[in-house]
Short mmCIF file of C-alpha atoms and ligand atoms in Angstrom, two decimals:
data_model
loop_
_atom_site.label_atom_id
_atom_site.label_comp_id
_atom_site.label_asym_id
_atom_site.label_seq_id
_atom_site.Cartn_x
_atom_site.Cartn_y
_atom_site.Cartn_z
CA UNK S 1 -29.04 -44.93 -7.74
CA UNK S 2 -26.90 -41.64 -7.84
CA UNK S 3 -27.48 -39.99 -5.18
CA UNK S 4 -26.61 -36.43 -5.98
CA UNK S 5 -28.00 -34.41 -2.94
CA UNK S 6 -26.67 -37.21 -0.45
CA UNK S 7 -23.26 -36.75 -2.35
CA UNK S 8 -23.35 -33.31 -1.89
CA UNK S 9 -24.11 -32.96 1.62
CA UNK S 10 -20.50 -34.73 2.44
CA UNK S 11 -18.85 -31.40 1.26
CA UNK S 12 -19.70 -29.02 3.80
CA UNK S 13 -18.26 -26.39 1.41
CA UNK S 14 -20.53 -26.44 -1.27
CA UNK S 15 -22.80 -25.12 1.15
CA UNK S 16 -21.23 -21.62 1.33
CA UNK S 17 -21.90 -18.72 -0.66
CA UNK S 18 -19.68 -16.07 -2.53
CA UNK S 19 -20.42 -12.54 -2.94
CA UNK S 20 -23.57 -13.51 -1.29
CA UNK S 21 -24.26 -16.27 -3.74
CA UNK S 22 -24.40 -20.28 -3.54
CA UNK S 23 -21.28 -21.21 -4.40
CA UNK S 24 -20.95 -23.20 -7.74
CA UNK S 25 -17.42 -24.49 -7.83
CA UNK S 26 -16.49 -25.95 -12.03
CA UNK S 27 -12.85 -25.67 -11.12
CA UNK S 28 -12.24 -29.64 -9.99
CA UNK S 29 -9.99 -29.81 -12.52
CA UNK S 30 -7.63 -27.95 -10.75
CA UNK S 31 -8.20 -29.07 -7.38
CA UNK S 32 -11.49 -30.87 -6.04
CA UNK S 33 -13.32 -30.09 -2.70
CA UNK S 34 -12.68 -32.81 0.17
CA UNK S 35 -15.71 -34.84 1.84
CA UNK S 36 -16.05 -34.95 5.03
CA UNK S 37 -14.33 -38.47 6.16
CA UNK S 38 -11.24 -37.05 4.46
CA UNK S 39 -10.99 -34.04 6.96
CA UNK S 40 -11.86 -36.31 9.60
CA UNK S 41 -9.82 -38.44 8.98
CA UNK S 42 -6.75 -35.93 8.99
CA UNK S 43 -8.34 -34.42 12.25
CA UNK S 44 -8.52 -37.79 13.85
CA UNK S 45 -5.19 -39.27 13.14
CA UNK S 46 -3.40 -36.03 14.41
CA UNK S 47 -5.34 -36.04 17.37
CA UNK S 48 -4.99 -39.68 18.09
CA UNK S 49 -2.40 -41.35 16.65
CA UNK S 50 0.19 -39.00 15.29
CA UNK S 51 3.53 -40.44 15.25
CA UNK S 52 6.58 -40.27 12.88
CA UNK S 53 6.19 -43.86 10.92
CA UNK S 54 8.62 -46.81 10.28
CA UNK S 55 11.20 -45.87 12.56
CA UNK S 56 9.53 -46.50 16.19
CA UNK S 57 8.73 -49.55 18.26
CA UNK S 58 6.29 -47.73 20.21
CA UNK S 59 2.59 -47.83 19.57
CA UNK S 60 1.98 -44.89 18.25
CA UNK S 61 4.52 -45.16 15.80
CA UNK S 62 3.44 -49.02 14.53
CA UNK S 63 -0.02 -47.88 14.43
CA UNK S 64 0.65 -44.79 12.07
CA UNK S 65 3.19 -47.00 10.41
CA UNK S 66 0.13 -49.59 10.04
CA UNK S 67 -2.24 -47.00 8.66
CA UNK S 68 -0.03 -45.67 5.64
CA UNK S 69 1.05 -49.24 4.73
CA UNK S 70 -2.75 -50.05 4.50
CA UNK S 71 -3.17 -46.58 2.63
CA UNK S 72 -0.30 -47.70 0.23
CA UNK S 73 -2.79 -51.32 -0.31
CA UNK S 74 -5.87 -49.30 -0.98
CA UNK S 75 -3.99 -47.48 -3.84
CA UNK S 76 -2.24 -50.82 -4.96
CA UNK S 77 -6.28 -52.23 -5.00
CA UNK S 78 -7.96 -49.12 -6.87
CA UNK S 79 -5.57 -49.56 -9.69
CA UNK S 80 -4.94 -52.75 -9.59
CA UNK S 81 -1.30 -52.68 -9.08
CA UNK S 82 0.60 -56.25 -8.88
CA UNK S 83 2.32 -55.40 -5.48
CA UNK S 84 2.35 -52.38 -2.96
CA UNK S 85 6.10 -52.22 -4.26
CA UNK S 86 4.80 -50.63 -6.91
CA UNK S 87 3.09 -47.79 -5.34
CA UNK S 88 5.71 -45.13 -4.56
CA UNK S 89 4.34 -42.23 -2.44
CA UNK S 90 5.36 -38.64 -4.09
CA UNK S 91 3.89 -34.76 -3.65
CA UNK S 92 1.77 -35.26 -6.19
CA UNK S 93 1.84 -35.84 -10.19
CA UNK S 94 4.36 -33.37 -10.67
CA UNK S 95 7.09 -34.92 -8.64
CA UNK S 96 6.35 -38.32 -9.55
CA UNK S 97 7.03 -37.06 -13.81
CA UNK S 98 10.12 -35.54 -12.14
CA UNK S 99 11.01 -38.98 -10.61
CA UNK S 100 10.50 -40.90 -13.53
CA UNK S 101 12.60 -37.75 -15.59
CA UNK S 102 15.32 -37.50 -13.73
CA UNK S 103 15.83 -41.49 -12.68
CA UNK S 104 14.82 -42.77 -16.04
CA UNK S 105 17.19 -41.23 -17.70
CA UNK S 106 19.64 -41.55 -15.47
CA UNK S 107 19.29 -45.24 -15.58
CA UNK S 108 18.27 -45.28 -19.48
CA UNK S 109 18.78 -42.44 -21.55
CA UNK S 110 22.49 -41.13 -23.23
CA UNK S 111 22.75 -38.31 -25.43
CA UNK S 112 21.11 -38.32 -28.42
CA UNK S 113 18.04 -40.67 -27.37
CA UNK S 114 14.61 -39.83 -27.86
CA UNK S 115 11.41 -39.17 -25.14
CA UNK S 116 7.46 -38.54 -27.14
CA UNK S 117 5.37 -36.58 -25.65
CA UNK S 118 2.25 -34.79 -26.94
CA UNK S 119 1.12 -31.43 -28.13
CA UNK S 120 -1.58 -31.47 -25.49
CA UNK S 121 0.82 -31.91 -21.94
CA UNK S 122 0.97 -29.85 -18.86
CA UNK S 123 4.16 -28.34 -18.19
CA UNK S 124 4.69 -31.07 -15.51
CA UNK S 125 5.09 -33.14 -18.69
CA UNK S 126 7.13 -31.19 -21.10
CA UNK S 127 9.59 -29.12 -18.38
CA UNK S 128 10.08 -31.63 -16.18
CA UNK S 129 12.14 -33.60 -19.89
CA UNK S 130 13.55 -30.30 -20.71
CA UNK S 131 15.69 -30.25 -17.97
CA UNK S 132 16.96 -33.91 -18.56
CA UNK S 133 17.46 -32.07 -22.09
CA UNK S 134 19.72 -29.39 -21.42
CA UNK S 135 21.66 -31.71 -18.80
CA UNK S 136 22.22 -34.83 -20.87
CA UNK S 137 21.05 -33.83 -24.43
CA UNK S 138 17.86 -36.11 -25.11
CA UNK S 139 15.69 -35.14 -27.39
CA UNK S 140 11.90 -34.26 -27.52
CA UNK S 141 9.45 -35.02 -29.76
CA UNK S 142 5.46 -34.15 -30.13
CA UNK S 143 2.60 -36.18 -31.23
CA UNK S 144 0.36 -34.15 -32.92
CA UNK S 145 -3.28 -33.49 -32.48
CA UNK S 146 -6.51 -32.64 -35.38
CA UNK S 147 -8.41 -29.55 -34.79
CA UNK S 148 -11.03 -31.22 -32.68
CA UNK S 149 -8.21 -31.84 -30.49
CA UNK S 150 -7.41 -35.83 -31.09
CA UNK S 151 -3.87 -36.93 -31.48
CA UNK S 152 -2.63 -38.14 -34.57
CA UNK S 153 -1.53 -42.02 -34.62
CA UNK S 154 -0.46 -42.40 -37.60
CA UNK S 155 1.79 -39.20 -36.82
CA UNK S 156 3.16 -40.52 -33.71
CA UNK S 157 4.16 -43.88 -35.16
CA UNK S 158 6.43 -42.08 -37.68
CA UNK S 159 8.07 -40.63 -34.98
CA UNK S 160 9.59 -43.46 -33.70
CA UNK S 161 13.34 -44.01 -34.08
CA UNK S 162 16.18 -46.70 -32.95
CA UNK S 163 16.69 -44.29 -30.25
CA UNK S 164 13.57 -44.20 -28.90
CA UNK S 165 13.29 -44.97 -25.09
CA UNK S 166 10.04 -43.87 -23.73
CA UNK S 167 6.78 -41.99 -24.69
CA UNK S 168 4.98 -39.83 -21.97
CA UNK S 169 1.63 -38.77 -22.32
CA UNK S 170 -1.72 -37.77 -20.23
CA UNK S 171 -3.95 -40.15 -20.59
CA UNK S 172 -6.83 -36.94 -20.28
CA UNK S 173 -5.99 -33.45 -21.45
CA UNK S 174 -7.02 -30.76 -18.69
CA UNK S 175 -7.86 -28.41 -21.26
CA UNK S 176 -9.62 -30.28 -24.38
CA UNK S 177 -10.77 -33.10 -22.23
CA UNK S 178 -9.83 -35.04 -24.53
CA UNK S 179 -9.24 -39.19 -23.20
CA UNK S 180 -6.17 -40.23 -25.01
CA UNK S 181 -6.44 -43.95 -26.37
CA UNK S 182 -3.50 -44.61 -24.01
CA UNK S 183 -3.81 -48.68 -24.59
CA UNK S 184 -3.05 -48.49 -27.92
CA UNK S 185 0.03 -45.85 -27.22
CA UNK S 186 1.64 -47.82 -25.09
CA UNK S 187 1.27 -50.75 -27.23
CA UNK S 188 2.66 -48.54 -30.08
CA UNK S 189 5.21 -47.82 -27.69
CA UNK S 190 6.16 -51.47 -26.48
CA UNK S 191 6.02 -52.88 -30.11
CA UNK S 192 9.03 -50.23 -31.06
CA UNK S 193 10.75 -50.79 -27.82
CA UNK S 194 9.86 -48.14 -25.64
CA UNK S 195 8.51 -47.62 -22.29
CA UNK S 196 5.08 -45.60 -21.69
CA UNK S 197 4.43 -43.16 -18.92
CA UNK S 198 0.82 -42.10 -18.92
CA UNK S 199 -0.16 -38.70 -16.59
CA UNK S 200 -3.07 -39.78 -15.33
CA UNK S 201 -4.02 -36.24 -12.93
CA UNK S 202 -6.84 -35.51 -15.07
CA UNK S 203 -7.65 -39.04 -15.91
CA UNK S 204 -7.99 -40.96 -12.00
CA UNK S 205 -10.84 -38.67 -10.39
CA UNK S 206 -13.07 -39.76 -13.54
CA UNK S 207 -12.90 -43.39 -14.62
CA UNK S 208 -12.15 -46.29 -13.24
CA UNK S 209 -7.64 -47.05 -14.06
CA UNK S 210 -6.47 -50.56 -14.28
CA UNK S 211 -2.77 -50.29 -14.68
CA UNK S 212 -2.45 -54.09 -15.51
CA UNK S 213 -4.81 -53.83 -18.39
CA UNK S 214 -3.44 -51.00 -19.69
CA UNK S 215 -0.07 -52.41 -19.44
CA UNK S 216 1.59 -49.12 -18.59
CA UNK S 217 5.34 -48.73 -17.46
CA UNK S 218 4.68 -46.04 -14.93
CA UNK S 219 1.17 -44.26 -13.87
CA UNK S 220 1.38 -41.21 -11.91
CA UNK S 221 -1.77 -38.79 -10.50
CA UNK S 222 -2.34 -36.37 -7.43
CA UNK S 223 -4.45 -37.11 -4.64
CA UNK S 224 -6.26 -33.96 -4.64
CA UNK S 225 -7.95 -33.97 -7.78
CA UNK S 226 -9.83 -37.02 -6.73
CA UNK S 227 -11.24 -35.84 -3.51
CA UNK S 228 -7.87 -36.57 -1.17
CA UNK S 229 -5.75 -34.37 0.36
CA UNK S 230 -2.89 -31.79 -1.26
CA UNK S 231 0.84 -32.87 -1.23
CA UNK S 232 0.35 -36.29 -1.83
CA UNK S 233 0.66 -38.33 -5.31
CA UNK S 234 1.22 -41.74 -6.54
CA UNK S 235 3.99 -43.20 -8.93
CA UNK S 236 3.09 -46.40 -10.26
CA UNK S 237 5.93 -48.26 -11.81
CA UNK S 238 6.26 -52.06 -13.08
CA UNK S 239 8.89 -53.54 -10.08
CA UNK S 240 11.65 -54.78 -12.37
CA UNK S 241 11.49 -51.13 -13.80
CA UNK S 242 11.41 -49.60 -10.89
CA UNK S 243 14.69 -52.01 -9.37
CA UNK S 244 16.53 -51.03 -12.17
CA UNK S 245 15.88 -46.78 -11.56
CA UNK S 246 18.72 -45.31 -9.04
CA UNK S 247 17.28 -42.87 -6.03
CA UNK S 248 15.60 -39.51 -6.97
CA UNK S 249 16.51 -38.31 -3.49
CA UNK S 250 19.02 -39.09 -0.89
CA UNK S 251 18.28 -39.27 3.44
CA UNK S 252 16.46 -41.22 6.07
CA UNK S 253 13.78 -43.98 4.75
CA UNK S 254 15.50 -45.13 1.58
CA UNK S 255 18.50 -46.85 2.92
CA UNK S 256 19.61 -50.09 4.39
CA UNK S 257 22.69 -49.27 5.69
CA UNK S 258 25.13 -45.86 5.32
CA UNK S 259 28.69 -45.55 6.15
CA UNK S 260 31.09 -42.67 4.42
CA UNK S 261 32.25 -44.94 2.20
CA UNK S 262 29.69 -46.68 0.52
CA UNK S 263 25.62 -46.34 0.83
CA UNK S 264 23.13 -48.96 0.17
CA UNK S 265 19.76 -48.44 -0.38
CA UNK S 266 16.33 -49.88 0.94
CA UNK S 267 13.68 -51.94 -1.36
CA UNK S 268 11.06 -50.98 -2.97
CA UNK S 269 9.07 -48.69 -2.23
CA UNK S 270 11.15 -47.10 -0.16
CA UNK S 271 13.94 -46.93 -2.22
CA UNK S 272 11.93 -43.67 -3.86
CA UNK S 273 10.63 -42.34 -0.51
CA UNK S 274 13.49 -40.40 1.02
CA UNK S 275 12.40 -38.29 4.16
CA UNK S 276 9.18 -38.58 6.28
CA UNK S 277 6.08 -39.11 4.54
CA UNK S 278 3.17 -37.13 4.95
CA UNK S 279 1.67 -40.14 6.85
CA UNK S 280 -1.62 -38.04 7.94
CA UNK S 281 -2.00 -37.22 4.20
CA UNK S 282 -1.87 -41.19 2.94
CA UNK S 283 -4.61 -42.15 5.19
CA UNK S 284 -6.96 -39.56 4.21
CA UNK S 285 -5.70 -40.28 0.51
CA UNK S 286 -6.77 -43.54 1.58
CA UNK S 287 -10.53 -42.06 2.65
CA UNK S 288 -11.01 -40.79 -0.80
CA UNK S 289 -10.19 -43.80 -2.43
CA UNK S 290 -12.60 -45.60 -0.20
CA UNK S 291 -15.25 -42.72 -1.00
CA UNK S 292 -15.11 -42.44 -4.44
CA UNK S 293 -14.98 -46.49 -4.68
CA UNK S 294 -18.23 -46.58 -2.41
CA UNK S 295 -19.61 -44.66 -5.22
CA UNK S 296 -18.50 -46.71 -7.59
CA UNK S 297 -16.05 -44.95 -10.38
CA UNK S 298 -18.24 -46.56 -13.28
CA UNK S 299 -21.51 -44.35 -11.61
CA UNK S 300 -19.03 -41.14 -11.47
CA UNK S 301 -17.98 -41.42 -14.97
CA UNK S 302 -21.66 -41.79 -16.00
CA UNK S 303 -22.68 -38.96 -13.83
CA UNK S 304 -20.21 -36.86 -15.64
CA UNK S 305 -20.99 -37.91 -18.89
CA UNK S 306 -24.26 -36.80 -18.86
CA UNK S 307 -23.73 -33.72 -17.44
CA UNK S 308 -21.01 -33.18 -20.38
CA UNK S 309 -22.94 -33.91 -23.06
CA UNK S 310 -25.79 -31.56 -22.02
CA UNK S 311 -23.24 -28.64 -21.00
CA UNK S 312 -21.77 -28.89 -24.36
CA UNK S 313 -25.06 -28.98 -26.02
CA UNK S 314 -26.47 -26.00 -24.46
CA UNK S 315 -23.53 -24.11 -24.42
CA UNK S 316 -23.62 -24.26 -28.23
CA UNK S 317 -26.85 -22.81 -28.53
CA UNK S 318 -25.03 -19.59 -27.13
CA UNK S 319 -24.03 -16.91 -29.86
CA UNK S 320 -19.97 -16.72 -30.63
CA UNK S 321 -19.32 -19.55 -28.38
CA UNK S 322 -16.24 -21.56 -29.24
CA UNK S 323 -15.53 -25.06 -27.28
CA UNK S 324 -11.74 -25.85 -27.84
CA UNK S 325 -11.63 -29.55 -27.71
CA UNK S 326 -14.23 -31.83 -29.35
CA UNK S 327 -12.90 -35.52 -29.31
CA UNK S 328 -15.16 -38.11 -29.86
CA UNK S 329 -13.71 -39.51 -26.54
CA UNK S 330 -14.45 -36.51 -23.86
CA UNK S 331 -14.24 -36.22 -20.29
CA UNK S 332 -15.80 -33.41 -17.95
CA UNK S 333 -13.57 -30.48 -19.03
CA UNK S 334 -15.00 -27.67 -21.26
CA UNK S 335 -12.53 -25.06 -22.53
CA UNK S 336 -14.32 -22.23 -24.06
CA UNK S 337 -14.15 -18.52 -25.29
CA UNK S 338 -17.38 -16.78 -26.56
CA UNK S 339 -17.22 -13.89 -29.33
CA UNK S 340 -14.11 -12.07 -28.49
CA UNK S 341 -14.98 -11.33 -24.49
CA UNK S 342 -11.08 -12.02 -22.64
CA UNK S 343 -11.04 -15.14 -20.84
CA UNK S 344 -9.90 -13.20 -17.63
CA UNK S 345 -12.97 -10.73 -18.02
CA UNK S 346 -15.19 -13.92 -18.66
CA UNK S 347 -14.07 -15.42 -15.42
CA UNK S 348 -14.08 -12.28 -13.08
CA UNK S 349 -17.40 -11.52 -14.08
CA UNK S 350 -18.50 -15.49 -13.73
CA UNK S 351 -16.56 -15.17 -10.18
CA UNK S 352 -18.74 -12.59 -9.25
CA UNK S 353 -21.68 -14.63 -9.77
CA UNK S 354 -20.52 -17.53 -7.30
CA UNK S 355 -19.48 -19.21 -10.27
CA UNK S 356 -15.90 -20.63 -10.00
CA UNK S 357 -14.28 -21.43 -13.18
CA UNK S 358 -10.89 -21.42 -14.31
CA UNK S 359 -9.04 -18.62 -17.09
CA UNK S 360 -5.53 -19.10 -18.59
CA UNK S 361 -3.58 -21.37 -20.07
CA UNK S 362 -3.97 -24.09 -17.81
CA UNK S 363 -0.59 -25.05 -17.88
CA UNK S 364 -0.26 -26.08 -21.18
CA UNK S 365 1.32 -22.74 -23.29
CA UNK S 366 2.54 -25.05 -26.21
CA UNK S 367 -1.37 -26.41 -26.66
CA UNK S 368 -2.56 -22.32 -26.66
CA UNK S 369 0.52 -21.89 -29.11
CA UNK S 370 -1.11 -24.62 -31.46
CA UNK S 371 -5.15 -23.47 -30.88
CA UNK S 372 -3.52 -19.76 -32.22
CA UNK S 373 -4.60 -18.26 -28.62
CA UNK S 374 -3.60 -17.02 -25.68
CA UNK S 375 -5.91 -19.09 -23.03
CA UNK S 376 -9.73 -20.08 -22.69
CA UNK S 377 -12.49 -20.03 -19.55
CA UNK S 378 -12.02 -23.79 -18.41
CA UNK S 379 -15.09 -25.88 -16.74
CA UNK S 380 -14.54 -28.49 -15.12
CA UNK S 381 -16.97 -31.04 -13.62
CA UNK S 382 -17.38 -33.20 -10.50
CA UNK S 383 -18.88 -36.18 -8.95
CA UNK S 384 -21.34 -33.74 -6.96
CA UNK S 385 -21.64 -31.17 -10.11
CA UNK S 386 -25.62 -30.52 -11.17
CA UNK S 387 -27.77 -29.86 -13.87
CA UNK S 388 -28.37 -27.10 -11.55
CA UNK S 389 -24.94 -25.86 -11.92
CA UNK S 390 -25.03 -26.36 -14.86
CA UNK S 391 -27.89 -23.94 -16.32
CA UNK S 392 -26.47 -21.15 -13.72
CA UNK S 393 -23.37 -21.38 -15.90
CA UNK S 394 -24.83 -21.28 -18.40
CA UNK S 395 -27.38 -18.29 -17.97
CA UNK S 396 -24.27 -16.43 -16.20
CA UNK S 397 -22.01 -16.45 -19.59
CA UNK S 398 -25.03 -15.06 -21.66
CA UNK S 399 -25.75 -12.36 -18.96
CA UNK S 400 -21.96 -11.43 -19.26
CA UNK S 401 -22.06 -11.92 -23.24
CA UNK S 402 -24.83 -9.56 -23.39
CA UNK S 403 -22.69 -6.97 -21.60
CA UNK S 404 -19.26 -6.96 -23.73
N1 PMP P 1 -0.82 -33.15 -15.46
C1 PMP P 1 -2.06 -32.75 -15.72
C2 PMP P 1 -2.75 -33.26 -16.96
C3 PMP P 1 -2.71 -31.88 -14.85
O1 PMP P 1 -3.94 -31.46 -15.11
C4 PMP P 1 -2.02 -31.43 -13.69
C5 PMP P 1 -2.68 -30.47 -12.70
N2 PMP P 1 -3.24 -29.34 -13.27
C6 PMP P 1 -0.74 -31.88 -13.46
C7 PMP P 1 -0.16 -32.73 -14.36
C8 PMP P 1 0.04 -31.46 -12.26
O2 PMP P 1 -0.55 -31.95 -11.09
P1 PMP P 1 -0.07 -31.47 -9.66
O3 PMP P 1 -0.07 -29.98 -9.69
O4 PMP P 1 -1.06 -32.04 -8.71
O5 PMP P 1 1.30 -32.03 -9.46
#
């Protein structure tokens, strides 16, 4: 059984109020609230274990080391990576694209040679190329999506080339909601040749990822938007890709030995892992694996369905509404504007309410460029959002509508 109001009372934050209101956060798309265990946990390991990792023989030092090589297992385990080797330790999804950018083409990539991507990507996903762009000259090309916001397939195999070496894409769009087919893209992908990156921030809090059965070159997510702590991330990457990618980042960690002549690095994972980690933050990353798993990610994704399919029904039966993003295949994102009330002025006035939601462009300017507008009032759902929640939204957009 899904225990909603047991869920909920592990977030000590939900319980506060705003402007004198209960609190009803819908921004978990940006960044979800933390249960208790993963606070604890952070509290607990500073105040009882903290020591730098991998480089001491004391206790303290083996036992930290101890608990962020188990937190690298527990990631390896909830995607079902081959080895921890594959589980590289980043700030979050945004360094792990630039990781994959800037060492990927490095290893692969000369002038001329071609990177897909997708109309729908955060600018994690598109900048994070350019750059590779202007330095070595590779080019950039978009998949295209339908007006219900599904990507064209047939489109994106045309634009496949001889000098195609990788497509990156997010396996769930953070402002359509829209779940990607990604198996079939990175087939696509591996049948001309090509590797597959799949961003998976959006994609990780909400169903349940096996990397092996999706086959993908390289996974990458944030540890935040699935109940963990900031600052961390994960890149997944097959090993023998991953052995053949030079450093992203040069010092301590990801070297064997260094002498001013010649430098030679340290094995995987480390090889990507330059500096101290943020040890406390992998064990509580850890916690939230562990939580959400004790859940079960096939209950959360359930949960969530339901709660989208009602939101999106009842928030049709509201006059001038206008939900940007209606795939067949949805997750628990709704991207809306209603009659022509601003987004920002839709969200201050929902703020003011308790309601939290998020206005803007989310990131994704080229996706606003293609729906013809500037940014919508964004939704987004969690394993401890309600019905409840829900209707307040609900009843707080029509009391604004019936302002404007
Ligand atoms: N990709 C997608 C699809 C996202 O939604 C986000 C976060 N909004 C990111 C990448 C970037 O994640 P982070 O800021 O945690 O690096």
């Amino acid at each position: 059984m899904y225990d909603i109001n047991k869920i909920r009372e592990d977030f000590p934050i939900l319980l506060r109020t705003v402007y004198g209101k209960p609190l009803i956060y819908l921004d978990n798309g940006a960044t979800t609230q933390k249960p208790k265990c993963v606070v604890d946990s952070i509290v607990n390991e500073y105040y009882s274990v903290n020591s730098n990792v991998h480089r001491g023989v004391h206790f303290l030092s083996q036992q930290a080391t101890n608990l962020h090589e188990a937190s690298r297992e527990t990631v390896r385990k909830f995607i079902n990576a081959r080895s921890t080797s594959e589980i590289i330790f980043t700030r979050g999804t945004t360094e792990s694209i630039n990781l994959v950018a800037s060492s990927f083409t490095d290893a692969f990539m000369k002038e001329g040679d071609e990177v897909i991507i997708s109309v729908m990507e955060h600018h994690s996903n598109i900048v994070s190329w350019q750059l590779q762009a202007e330095k070595k000259g590779i080019v950039l090309k978009v998949i295209p999506m339908n007006d219900k916001g599904e990507l064209l397939l047939d489109e994106y195999e045309k634009l496949f080339t001889d000098k195609t070496r990788l497509v990156s894409v997010a396996h769930v769009s953070n402002v359509l909601g829209t779940i990607n087919p990604v198996k079939r893209i990175i087939e696509t992908a591996h049948a001309h040749g090509a590797y597959a990156l799949i961003d998976g921030a959006q994609s990780i809090p909400h169903m349940k990822v096996d990397v092996q059965e999706l086959d993908a070159d390289f996974y990458v997510f944030s540890a935040h938007k699935i109940y963990g702590p900031t600052g961390i991330g994960v890149l997944y990457g097959k090993e023998e890709l991953l052995e053949k990618l030079p450093p992203y980042q040069g010092g301590g960690e990801m070297i064997q030995n260094v002498s001013f002549e010649k430098t030679t690095f340290n094995e995987l994972p480390f090889k990507f892992e330059a500096g101290t980690p943020d040890y406390i933050g992998t064990t509580a990353f850890a916690c939230a694996l562990d939580y959400v798993s004790a859940i079960g990610m096939d209950n959360i994704a359930a949960h969530e369905h339901e709660l989208i399919v009602y939101a999106t029904q009842r928030l049709k039966e509201i006059p001038g509404m206008r939900i940007f993003g209606e795939a067949e295949n949805k997750g628990g994102v709704i991207s809306f504007l209603v009659g022509d009330i601003h987004h920002f002025d839709m969200g201050t006035l929902l703020d003011r309410l308790g309601i939290a939601v998020r206005t803007g462009h989310h990131c994704a300017e080229p996706l606003m460029h293609r729906l013809g507008i500037e940014g919508t009032v964004r939704a987004t759902f969690g394993l401890y959002t309600t019905r409840e929640e829900i209707d307040a939204l609900l009843s707080g957009i029509d009391r604004v509508r019936k302002m404007f």
